[in-house]
Structures are given as C-alpha cells and as structure tokens.
Amino acid sequence: MSTPQNVAVNGSRLWQSLMDMAQIGATPKGGVCRLALTDLDKQGRDLFVRWCEEAGCTVSVDKMGNIFARRPGRDDSLPPVVMGSHLDSQPTGGKYDGVYGVLAGLEVVRSLNDMNYVTEAPVEVAVWTNEEGSRFAPAMVSSGVFAGVFDLEYGLSRADLDGKTMGEELARIGYAGDREVGGRKVGAYFEAHIEQGPILEIEGKTIGVVTDCQGQRWYEITFTGQEAHAGPTPMVRRKDALLGASRVVDAVNRIGLKYGPLACATVGLMQIHPNSRNVIPGRVFFTVDFRHPDDAILAAMDGELRAEVERIAGEIGLESDFQQIWYYAPIKFDETCVAAVRKGVERTGHSFRDIVSGAGHDACYLSKIAPTAMVFIPCIDGISHNEVEETTPEWSTAGCEVLLHAVLDRANAMAEQTAPLPPAHAQTLFALTRQADHRSAESGERVG
C-alpha cells in the first residue's frame, strides 16, 4: 500500500495534549508526580481513554492494567502495529518522560483520522502500567508480564513500601481489566521518547534512531549491625550499619567510573533504622542500579559489587542480605523496525544520529515478542527524572512525524502495492467503527 500524500501530524494538538496531561499531578517546579496506580494516575488514564474513544478507538484493559486503544485496519485480522509508553512518573518527574510516547501515538491515530487513511493492519496505542518502578519494583513489570518475562501472579503481587500490592491498587482505581495479559501476536512495536540524556542536543540532532538499549541489574541490600547510644559507645566497638552502607555507596561509584564511559552505577534509595540523631544505625536498607550495554561488563560489575559488600560487612561486623531483584540483558532492536525509523527520518528531512538508550523502556521487553524500535527526541540539557525536564514543540512534532512514517511502513508492509481507500470509503469505515464502539461502551464491554 502506498503512503498517502502530504503526510503530517498536528504538532499544536500534540503539544496541547501534553500540556493538558501535565496538569494532572502538576508540581510547583513545572513537573509532575503521578506515581503508578495512585488517584492521579487514574485521572491521567481516564483522560487518555476519553481522548482515544473520541478518536474512534476501541479501548480495552488487561489484568495488569495495561490499556490498548485500537484503530481498525483494512484487514483487522492482521497483528497490530503498536505504539506506546507509560503515564506514571517519578515522585519529582518531568512532564514528557513516558507520556510523550503515549500521546505521540494518539496523535498518529488522530492524524490518520484527519487524512481519512486506513492502514492495512490495525494500529494500537498502549499505556504500560508501572514502567518507572518508583512505587512498585521492578520497573517495566507490566510490559514484562505481557512479554512473558514475569508471570501474572508475580506482577500483581508487587508491593510498595506501605505493603499495598499492584493487584489491590488496580482494583481500587478501577483498572483491573479482564483481558488476558499478552499471548497475542504484535506485528511491530514503536516507542517514542525523550532521550533523557544530552547527546542529541549537544550534537544538534533532532532525532535519535535507537539501535540498542543498555542491560540493567537492580539490587536490594540490607546491612544489620547493632543500635547503640551515640554518646557512650566507643568508636571501635560500633557495628554501624550506615557506615557500611556509605562505604558501599563509594564502592558503587568507583565501579561505575572504572567501567566508564558507558557504565552507570547508582544508589538511589536508602532507609535507615531507627533513624534517630543520637542512635547508631542498626539497620540500613538500600538499592543499587547498574547499567551497561555490554553484558560481560555488566556481569563483571556484578561480581565486584558482591565482593565489596562481603568485604565491607566483614570489616565492620555486619550481617548482610544481598538480593538481585531484577536483571535484563542488553537489547538490540529489530533491524527492519530500525530501518523503518530511518526511512521516516529521510522522508521528513530531520537531522539524526544512531543512539544507544541508557534508560530502560517497555520497548526492551516488547522486543522479546515483537519486532521493535524506538524514536528519541532531545530534552534540554539532557535532564530527566526531574521537574525541570523540558523539550520543545518543534522536537515533539518532529518525533511524532517520524513515528507516523515508521508506523505506516510496518502497518502496510503486508499489503499488495494498491492505492489507499478513497476518502469517502475511509469515512464510511470509521463511521461504522465509531457506531460499533458506541454500542460497546453502552453495553459495558470496556473495563477501566
């Protein structure tokens, strides 16, 4: 099937949608706080669902709360081309991380409607639950269940620091869907995202064609020593759990520097007990995040961390509990989908470079079951996971244009070289589709 003439997206509409969504959970510094499965996350989901239904999509929700908005194709039996990302944020998150990929996907659907264009295969926009892993660890757990990396029981049982599980919170906010998670074919998956790093802006490139994604290992470590009075207890007799944790923080930093420049090593969360100013800490729980695009180096970093934790605990006289709670190997994205993104760049004329993602994305798990690629746009100063995270309307539009072309390339790949439906036929198809959607909504078929 040929690509329609004058392919374009409505960049102003996309930008306004981003700004409207950013009002939900808005923070004083211009960011958002929409932790997964909170009331604010529900508000964001509800708004997305309403927009999708207004665009003529059929919306369904699976048992992990993943949302799918489907626009039918000429041959609706073909596996869909899916776009998506996430709506949940970090506690002090930015207003583009994740949500840009969701709303760029919605804008592709809206733009196809504007053109009265019917793709050969159906097109879907997905919202993946709890991508960030900020409230429920690990990250990307729901796309992981969809891809068969985790089972459903594991996903629903993930608990936050207050002991509330994902299953309980999905039911509470009304997004415990009845659709099975995964188990269906996906023709291709594309995820648009801000880079979350400085490379594109520094090099003056508008688009990053993502070829690979770093592997990650997440750890949870607990040091247990002995609480004691901060005054009478001699320094040499102390079993200070925080001292041990602090030394591991330094060791983590040294490991990251040793395997640079591509390695990343972070301690991002720490809980101190009893957390009193005049008591020597008796127990400390903390996390470690390791990343590298070379799995052999990631394994070497793992070995050094384990050795350092054992050495430090032994020197101070601490008990240690060391658990690796999450691991995935580096990802190489599908060459055909990456080529579709490059074609989109060529057709739109934007400057670009190939790039490796330093962050994890739902695309990493989707790549296990479907041909997958990603589109990056710059973010100002490379800042992300921060309230001041920012991009520009021009970059936002450019990424969506490339996404549209890549989706058209894959959605029509199985078609004969035939002309698209005439506008009148396309309008008739979508009129019938929207009538069917309306009847489905009245009968309560959608969960969410």
Short mmCIF file of C-alpha atoms in Angstrom, two decimals:
data_model
loop_
_atom_site.label_atom_id
_atom_site.label_comp_id
_atom_site.label_asym_id
_atom_site.label_seq_id
_atom_site.Cartn_x
_atom_site.Cartn_y
_atom_site.Cartn_z
CA MET A 1 0.00 0.00 0.00
CA SER A 2 1.34 3.43 -0.91
CA THR A 3 1.96 6.15 1.64
CA PRO A 4 -0.59 8.97 1.47
CA GLN A 5 0.48 12.31 0.07
CA ASN A 6 1.16 15.26 2.39
CA VAL A 7 1.64 13.09 5.47
CA ALA A 8 1.68 15.35 8.51
CA VAL A 9 0.81 15.42 12.18
CA ASN A 10 -0.84 18.24 14.07
CA GLY A 11 2.05 19.38 16.26
CA SER A 12 -0.01 22.04 18.02
CA ARG A 13 -2.64 19.49 19.00
CA LEU A 14 0.04 17.11 20.29
CA TRP A 15 1.68 19.86 22.34
CA GLN A 16 -1.64 20.94 23.82
CA SER A 17 -2.39 17.35 24.78
CA LEU A 18 0.98 17.15 26.55
CA MET A 19 0.23 20.36 28.43
CA ASP A 20 -3.28 19.20 29.37
CA MET A 21 -1.99 15.88 30.71
CA ALA A 22 0.75 17.73 32.63
CA GLN A 23 -1.92 19.46 34.71
CA ILE A 24 -2.70 16.12 36.35
CA GLY A 25 -0.24 15.82 39.22
CA ALA A 26 1.45 19.13 38.36
CA THR A 27 4.26 20.15 40.73
CA PRO A 28 5.39 23.69 41.66
CA LYS A 29 8.58 23.47 39.57
CA GLY A 30 6.76 22.52 36.37
CA GLY A 31 6.99 18.74 36.58
CA VAL A 32 4.52 16.03 37.54
CA CYS A 33 4.00 13.48 40.30
CA ARG A 34 1.77 10.67 39.02
CA LEU A 35 3.01 7.58 40.82
CA ALA A 36 1.70 4.32 39.42
CA LEU A 37 -1.86 3.37 40.42
CA THR A 38 -2.49 6.43 42.56
CA ASP A 39 -5.62 8.54 42.17
CA LEU A 40 -3.62 10.91 39.96
CA ASP A 41 -2.54 8.04 37.74
CA LYS A 42 -6.22 7.10 37.42
CA GLN A 43 -7.05 10.66 36.34
CA GLY A 44 -4.37 10.53 33.65
CA ARG A 45 -5.62 7.14 32.45
CA ASP A 46 -9.21 8.35 32.35
CA LEU A 47 -8.25 11.36 30.25
CA PHE A 48 -6.29 9.18 27.81
CA VAL A 49 -9.19 6.73 27.47
CA ARG A 50 -11.62 9.59 26.79
CA TRP A 51 -9.36 11.05 24.10
CA CYS A 52 -8.98 7.63 22.45
CA GLU A 53 -12.70 6.97 22.40
CA GLU A 54 -13.27 10.41 20.91
CA ALA A 55 -10.77 9.41 18.18
CA GLY A 56 -12.90 6.35 17.34
CA CYS A 57 -10.71 3.75 19.03
CA THR A 58 -11.91 0.66 20.84
CA VAL A 59 -10.33 0.61 24.31
CA SER A 60 -9.55 -2.50 26.37
CA VAL A 61 -7.67 -3.10 29.62
CA ASP A 62 -5.81 -6.25 30.63
CA LYS A 63 -5.31 -7.83 34.05
CA MET A 64 -2.11 -5.82 34.66
CA GLY A 65 -3.93 -2.57 33.89
CA ASN A 66 -2.24 -2.13 30.51
CA ILE A 67 -4.50 -0.05 28.24
CA PHE A 68 -4.87 -0.67 24.50
CA ALA A 69 -6.65 1.75 22.15
CA ARG A 70 -7.24 0.09 18.78
CA ARG A 71 -7.83 1.75 15.41
CA PRO A 72 -9.01 -0.85 12.90
CA GLY A 73 -7.13 -1.69 9.73
CA ARG A 74 -8.31 -2.71 6.30
CA ASP A 75 -7.59 -6.31 7.33
CA ASP A 76 -8.36 -6.34 11.03
CA SER A 77 -7.21 -9.94 11.36
CA LEU A 78 -3.59 -8.87 10.91
CA PRO A 79 -1.47 -8.39 14.05
CA PRO A 80 -1.47 -4.73 15.10
CA VAL A 81 1.35 -2.25 14.92
CA VAL A 82 1.53 -0.91 18.47
CA MET A 83 2.86 2.41 19.74
CA GLY A 84 3.10 3.31 23.38
CA SER A 85 4.90 4.08 26.60
CA HIS A 86 3.69 4.99 30.11
CA LEU A 87 1.79 7.65 32.05
CA ASP A 88 3.23 7.05 35.53
CA SER A 89 6.08 9.28 36.73
CA GLN A 90 8.81 9.61 39.29
CA PRO A 91 7.94 11.47 42.55
CA THR A 92 9.62 14.58 41.13
CA GLY A 93 9.24 13.67 37.48
CA GLY A 94 9.05 15.62 34.25
CA LYS A 95 6.02 16.08 32.04
CA TYR A 96 7.41 14.28 28.95
CA ASP A 97 9.03 11.08 30.24
CA GLY A 98 6.75 8.28 29.03
CA VAL A 99 3.72 10.41 28.35
CA TYR A 100 5.29 11.77 25.15
CA GLY A 101 5.33 8.27 23.64
CA VAL A 102 1.70 7.68 24.61
CA LEU A 103 0.40 10.98 23.26
CA ALA A 104 2.58 10.86 20.14
CA GLY A 105 0.89 7.52 19.44
CA LEU A 106 -2.51 9.11 19.97
CA GLU A 107 -1.55 11.94 17.62
CA VAL A 108 -0.63 9.37 14.95
CA VAL A 109 -4.15 7.97 15.27
CA ARG A 110 -5.72 11.42 15.15
CA SER A 111 -3.64 12.36 12.11
CA LEU A 112 -4.63 9.18 10.28
CA ASN A 113 -8.24 10.14 11.00
CA ASP A 114 -7.60 13.64 9.63
CA MET A 115 -6.28 12.10 6.42
CA ASN A 116 -9.16 9.57 6.25
CA TYR A 117 -6.44 6.97 5.78
CA VAL A 118 -6.89 3.28 6.54
CA THR A 119 -3.76 1.27 7.25
CA GLU A 120 -3.59 -2.34 6.09
CA ALA A 121 -3.04 -3.68 9.64
CA PRO A 122 -4.74 -2.26 12.72
CA VAL A 123 -2.88 0.28 14.83
CA GLU A 124 -2.90 0.40 18.62
CA VAL A 125 -1.71 2.82 21.30
CA ALA A 126 -0.64 1.20 24.57
CA VAL A 127 -0.20 2.51 28.10
CA TRP A 128 2.01 0.17 30.15
CA THR A 129 1.44 0.06 33.92
CA ASN A 130 4.23 0.97 36.36
CA GLU A 131 7.06 1.49 33.88
CA GLU A 132 9.04 3.66 36.28
CA GLY A 133 9.31 1.14 39.11
CA SER A 134 9.30 4.04 41.54
CA ARG A 135 6.32 2.89 43.59
CA PHE A 136 6.44 -0.83 42.73
CA ALA A 137 9.71 -2.60 41.92
CA PRO A 138 10.89 -3.74 39.48
CA ALA A 139 10.40 -1.28 36.65
CA MET A 140 8.56 -2.23 33.44
CA VAL A 141 6.84 -5.06 35.29
CA SER A 142 3.56 -4.96 33.35
CA SER A 143 5.14 -4.97 29.91
CA GLY A 144 7.30 -7.77 31.32
CA VAL A 145 4.20 -9.80 32.15
CA PHE A 146 2.84 -9.07 28.66
CA ALA A 147 6.09 -10.37 27.15
CA GLY A 148 6.15 -13.48 29.34
CA VAL A 149 9.20 -12.44 31.35
CA PHE A 150 7.16 -12.45 34.59
CA ASP A 151 4.00 -14.36 35.38
CA LEU A 152 0.75 -12.63 36.27
CA GLU A 153 0.86 -13.62 39.93
CA TYR A 154 4.31 -12.08 40.29
CA GLY A 155 3.20 -8.83 38.65
CA LEU A 156 0.04 -8.39 40.70
CA SER A 157 1.87 -9.20 43.95
CA ARG A 158 4.46 -6.42 43.65
CA ALA A 159 4.11 -4.22 46.75
CA ASP A 160 5.00 -0.64 47.54
CA LEU A 161 6.78 0.45 50.72
CA ASP A 162 3.43 0.52 52.54
CA GLY A 163 2.66 -3.08 51.59
CA LYS A 164 -0.06 -2.26 49.03
CA THR A 165 0.11 -4.58 46.02
CA MET A 166 -0.37 -3.74 42.36
CA GLY A 167 -3.36 -6.06 42.21
CA GLU A 168 -5.06 -4.29 45.11
CA GLU A 169 -4.38 -0.85 43.72
CA LEU A 170 -5.52 -1.77 40.19
CA ALA A 171 -8.85 -2.87 41.64
CA ARG A 172 -9.11 0.25 43.80
CA ILE A 173 -8.73 2.68 40.89
CA GLY A 174 -10.88 0.63 38.50
CA TYR A 175 -8.20 -0.58 36.10
CA ALA A 176 -8.08 -4.28 36.94
CA GLY A 177 -9.10 -5.33 33.44
CA ASP A 178 -10.41 -8.73 32.36
CA ARG A 179 -8.35 -9.11 29.19
CA GLU A 180 -5.58 -11.71 29.36
CA VAL A 181 -2.08 -10.26 29.51
CA GLY A 182 -0.14 -10.92 26.31
CA GLY A 183 -0.48 -14.18 24.45
CA ARG A 184 -1.26 -12.43 21.17
CA LYS A 185 0.86 -11.52 18.19
CA VAL A 186 2.14 -7.97 17.75
CA GLY A 187 3.18 -7.05 14.21
CA ALA A 188 5.63 -4.35 15.37
CA TYR A 189 6.14 -2.06 18.34
CA PHE A 190 7.43 1.53 18.28
CA GLU A 191 8.11 3.73 21.29
CA ALA A 192 8.82 7.44 21.03
CA HIS A 193 10.60 9.00 24.00
CA ILE A 194 12.69 11.93 25.11
CA GLU A 195 16.35 10.97 25.12
CA GLN A 196 16.83 11.58 28.87
CA GLY A 197 20.44 12.43 28.11
CA PRO A 198 22.36 15.30 26.46
CA ILE A 199 23.79 13.75 23.28
CA LEU A 200 21.20 14.83 20.69
CA GLU A 201 21.11 18.43 21.90
CA ILE A 202 24.90 18.70 22.13
CA GLU A 203 25.32 17.40 18.57
CA GLY A 204 22.43 19.44 17.18
CA LYS A 205 20.43 16.38 16.09
CA THR A 206 16.65 16.33 16.14
CA ILE A 207 16.06 12.55 16.09
CA GLY A 208 17.80 9.64 17.73
CA VAL A 209 17.38 6.33 15.92
CA VAL A 210 17.69 3.90 18.83
CA THR A 211 19.57 0.76 17.87
CA ASP A 212 20.29 -0.77 21.29
CA CYS A 213 19.37 -0.48 24.96
CA GLN A 214 21.63 -0.97 27.96
CA GLY A 215 21.27 -4.00 30.19
CA GLN A 216 20.39 -3.44 33.84
CA ARG A 217 20.79 -5.10 37.21
CA TRP A 218 18.89 -3.91 40.29
CA TYR A 219 19.84 -4.93 43.82
CA GLU A 220 18.33 -4.62 47.28
CA ILE A 221 20.83 -4.81 50.14
CA THR A 222 20.26 -4.78 53.89
CA PHE A 223 23.07 -4.30 56.41
CA THR A 224 22.26 -5.22 60.03
CA GLY A 225 24.53 -4.13 62.85
CA GLN A 226 23.62 -3.02 66.36
CA GLU A 227 21.79 0.05 67.58
CA ALA A 228 23.62 1.77 70.42
CA HIS A 229 23.81 5.13 72.17
CA ALA A 230 25.73 7.71 70.15
CA GLY A 231 27.47 9.07 73.25
CA PRO A 232 28.76 6.27 75.48
CA THR A 233 29.58 3.74 72.72
CA PRO A 234 33.29 3.83 71.77
CA MET A 235 34.03 4.14 68.07
CA VAL A 236 35.99 0.88 67.96
CA ARG A 237 33.07 -1.12 69.40
CA ARG A 238 30.41 0.08 66.99
CA LYS A 239 28.56 -2.02 64.42
CA ASP A 240 27.30 0.90 62.38
CA ALA A 241 25.09 -0.26 59.51
CA LEU A 242 25.07 3.19 57.93
CA LEU A 243 28.87 3.27 57.88
CA GLY A 244 28.79 0.02 55.92
CA ALA A 245 26.15 1.31 53.52
CA SER A 246 28.15 4.50 52.99
CA ARG A 247 31.22 2.53 52.05
CA VAL A 248 29.16 0.55 49.54
CA VAL A 249 27.89 3.81 48.04
CA ASP A 250 31.50 4.82 47.46
CA ALA A 251 32.32 1.38 46.04
CA VAL A 252 29.35 1.58 43.64
CA ASN A 253 30.61 4.93 42.38
CA ARG A 254 34.13 3.57 41.89
CA ILE A 255 32.80 0.58 39.94
CA GLY A 256 30.84 2.89 37.67
CA LEU A 257 33.88 5.04 36.98
CA LYS A 258 36.10 2.00 36.41
CA TYR A 259 33.89 0.69 33.61
CA GLY A 260 33.11 4.09 32.10
CA PRO A 261 32.27 5.90 29.99
CA LEU A 262 29.32 3.61 29.21
CA ALA A 263 28.76 2.22 32.71
CA CYS A 264 26.25 3.76 35.12
CA ALA A 265 26.12 2.89 38.83
CA THR A 266 23.72 4.44 41.32
CA VAL A 267 22.47 4.11 44.90
CA GLY A 268 19.10 5.83 44.75
CA LEU A 269 17.12 4.73 47.80
CA MET A 270 18.14 4.27 51.44
CA GLN A 271 16.14 3.57 54.62
CA ILE A 272 17.89 3.95 57.97
CA HIS A 273 16.67 2.35 61.22
CA PRO A 274 15.91 3.66 63.77
CA ASN A 275 16.71 6.98 62.05
CA SER A 276 17.34 8.87 65.28
CA ARG A 277 20.02 11.51 65.61
CA ASN A 278 21.57 10.08 68.76
CA VAL A 279 21.36 6.36 67.96
CA ILE A 280 23.94 4.44 65.95
CA PRO A 281 22.04 2.98 62.97
CA GLY A 282 21.39 -0.71 63.47
CA ARG A 283 19.89 -1.50 60.10
CA VAL A 284 20.06 0.09 56.64
CA PHE A 285 18.19 -0.96 53.52
CA PHE A 286 19.42 0.45 50.20
CA THR A 287 19.28 -0.15 46.46
CA VAL A 288 21.89 -0.34 43.70
CA ASP A 289 21.27 0.22 39.97
CA PHE A 290 23.91 -0.99 37.47
CA ARG A 291 23.71 -0.43 33.69
CA HIS A 292 25.94 -1.19 30.71
CA PRO A 293 25.38 -2.06 27.02
CA ASP A 294 27.89 -4.95 27.21
CA ASP A 295 26.53 -7.91 29.18
CA ALA A 296 30.02 -9.22 30.00
CA ILE A 297 30.97 -5.92 31.61
CA LEU A 298 27.64 -5.81 33.46
CA ALA A 299 28.49 -9.25 34.86
CA ALA A 300 31.95 -8.02 35.92
CA MET A 301 30.35 -5.08 37.73
CA ASP A 302 28.04 -7.54 39.48
CA GLY A 303 30.98 -9.64 40.68
CA GLU A 304 32.84 -6.62 42.05
CA LEU A 305 29.76 -5.36 43.92
CA ARG A 306 29.23 -8.72 45.59
CA ALA A 307 32.87 -8.86 46.67
CA GLU A 308 32.79 -5.30 48.05
CA VAL A 309 29.60 -5.91 50.04
CA GLU A 310 31.08 -9.04 51.61
CA ARG A 311 34.37 -7.30 52.43
CA ILE A 312 32.77 -4.20 53.93
CA ALA A 313 30.30 -6.18 56.04
CA GLY A 314 33.12 -8.35 57.37
CA GLU A 315 35.32 -5.40 58.31
CA ILE A 316 32.58 -3.74 60.39
CA GLY A 317 30.95 -6.91 61.75
CA LEU A 318 27.63 -6.54 59.94
CA GLU A 319 25.18 -9.12 58.70
CA SER A 320 24.25 -8.62 55.06
CA ASP A 321 21.30 -9.64 52.93
CA PHE A 322 22.09 -9.24 49.23
CA GLN A 323 19.45 -9.75 46.57
CA GLN A 324 19.47 -9.08 42.85
CA ILE A 325 15.79 -8.33 42.23
CA TRP A 326 15.90 -7.53 38.51
CA TYR A 327 18.08 -8.20 35.52
CA TYR A 328 17.76 -7.95 31.80
CA ALA A 329 20.49 -8.30 29.21
CA PRO A 330 21.34 -5.54 26.73
CA ILE A 331 18.83 -5.28 23.89
CA LYS A 332 19.47 -4.97 20.16
CA PHE A 333 16.38 -3.68 18.39
CA ASP A 334 14.92 -5.20 15.21
CA GLU A 335 16.78 -4.15 12.07
CA THR A 336 13.61 -3.86 9.98
CA CYS A 337 11.91 -1.58 12.50
CA VAL A 338 15.07 0.48 12.94
CA ALA A 339 15.19 0.83 9.15
CA ALA A 340 11.56 2.00 9.18
CA VAL A 341 12.52 4.74 11.64
CA ARG A 342 15.46 5.76 9.40
CA LYS A 343 13.10 5.92 6.41
CA GLY A 344 10.86 8.18 8.44
CA VAL A 345 13.79 10.47 9.16
CA GLU A 346 14.73 10.58 5.48
CA ARG A 347 11.18 11.39 4.43
CA THR A 348 10.82 14.21 6.97
CA GLY A 349 14.32 15.60 6.44
CA HIS A 350 15.22 15.87 10.11
CA SER A 351 18.81 15.60 11.30
CA PHE A 352 19.53 12.38 13.19
CA ARG A 353 22.08 10.01 14.61
CA ASP A 354 22.03 6.39 15.78
CA ILE A 355 22.00 6.16 19.56
CA VAL A 356 22.02 3.63 22.40
CA SER A 357 19.46 4.14 25.15
CA GLY A 358 20.90 4.47 28.63
CA ALA A 359 17.48 4.05 30.24
CA GLY A 360 15.17 1.07 30.39
CA HIS A 361 11.91 1.21 28.44
CA ASP A 362 8.91 -1.03 27.90
CA ALA A 363 10.30 -1.50 24.39
CA CYS A 364 13.03 -3.67 25.92
CA TYR A 365 10.52 -6.32 26.97
CA LEU A 366 8.33 -5.90 23.88
CA SER A 367 11.43 -6.68 21.78
CA LYS A 368 11.29 -10.24 23.13
CA ILE A 369 7.97 -10.94 21.40
CA ALA A 370 7.73 -8.43 18.52
CA PRO A 371 9.94 -6.51 16.08
CA THR A 372 10.68 -3.31 17.98
CA ALA A 373 12.41 0.07 17.65
CA MET A 374 12.45 3.46 19.36
CA VAL A 375 12.48 7.12 18.34
CA PHE A 376 14.28 9.65 20.55
CA ILE A 377 13.87 13.42 20.61
CA PRO A 378 16.17 15.77 22.55
CA CYS A 379 15.48 17.07 26.03
CA ILE A 380 17.00 20.37 27.12
CA ASP A 381 20.35 19.96 28.93
CA GLY A 382 19.74 16.20 28.93
CA ILE A 383 17.77 16.49 32.19
CA SER A 384 15.11 13.90 33.01
CA HIS A 385 13.57 12.36 36.14
CA ASN A 386 13.45 15.97 37.29
CA GLU A 387 10.69 18.56 37.45
CA VAL A 388 12.60 20.89 35.12
CA GLU A 389 12.68 18.26 32.33
CA GLU A 390 11.88 20.05 29.06
CA THR A 391 11.71 19.66 25.31
CA THR A 392 10.33 21.92 22.55
CA PRO A 393 7.18 21.84 20.41
CA GLU A 394 9.38 21.54 17.31
CA TRP A 395 11.20 18.47 18.59
CA SER A 396 7.93 16.97 19.79
CA THR A 397 6.37 17.37 16.33
CA ALA A 398 9.44 16.01 14.56
CA GLY A 399 9.49 12.81 16.62
CA CYS A 400 5.80 12.25 16.01
CA GLU A 401 6.27 12.75 12.25
CA VAL A 402 8.99 10.09 12.19
CA LEU A 403 6.81 7.79 14.30
CA LEU A 404 3.91 8.19 11.85
CA HIS A 405 6.08 7.24 8.88
CA ALA A 406 7.56 4.22 10.68
CA VAL A 407 4.09 3.00 11.66
CA LEU A 408 2.79 3.40 8.11
CA ASP A 409 5.79 1.49 6.78
CA ARG A 410 5.14 -1.50 9.05
CA ALA A 411 1.34 -1.39 9.11
CA ASN A 412 1.25 -1.55 5.31
CA ALA A 413 4.16 -3.97 4.88
CA MET A 414 1.89 -6.97 4.31
CA ALA A 415 -0.24 -5.27 1.69
CA GLU A 416 -0.07 -5.50 -2.06
CA GLN A 417 1.01 -2.37 -3.85
CA THR A 418 -2.51 -0.96 -4.03
CA ALA A 419 -3.90 2.50 -3.55
CA PRO A 420 -5.37 3.52 -0.19
CA LEU A 421 -9.13 3.61 0.16
CA PRO A 422 -10.72 6.73 -1.27
CA PRO A 423 -11.62 9.27 1.42
CA ALA A 424 -15.34 8.53 1.13
CA HIS A 425 -14.77 4.82 1.75
CA ALA A 426 -12.49 5.57 4.69
CA GLN A 427 -15.07 7.88 6.23
CA THR A 428 -17.71 5.18 5.88
CA LEU A 429 -15.45 2.61 7.56
CA PHE A 430 -14.76 4.87 10.54
CA ALA A 431 -18.38 5.92 10.86
CA LEU A 432 -19.31 2.25 11.18
CA THR A 433 -16.43 1.65 13.59
CA ARG A 434 -17.45 4.50 15.86
CA GLN A 435 -21.05 3.28 15.89
CA ALA A 436 -19.80 -0.14 16.98
CA ASP A 437 -17.57 1.46 19.62
CA HIS A 438 -20.52 3.43 20.95
CA ARG A 439 -22.61 0.29 21.26
CA SER A 440 -19.74 -1.49 23.03
CA ALA A 441 -19.38 1.36 25.52
CA GLU A 442 -23.12 1.31 26.25
CA SER A 443 -23.01 -2.42 26.88
CA GLY A 444 -20.12 -2.01 29.32
CA GLU A 445 -17.60 -4.13 27.40
CA ARG A 446 -14.66 -1.86 28.22
CA VAL A 447 -13.05 -2.27 31.60
CA GLY A 448 -11.38 0.77 33.13
#
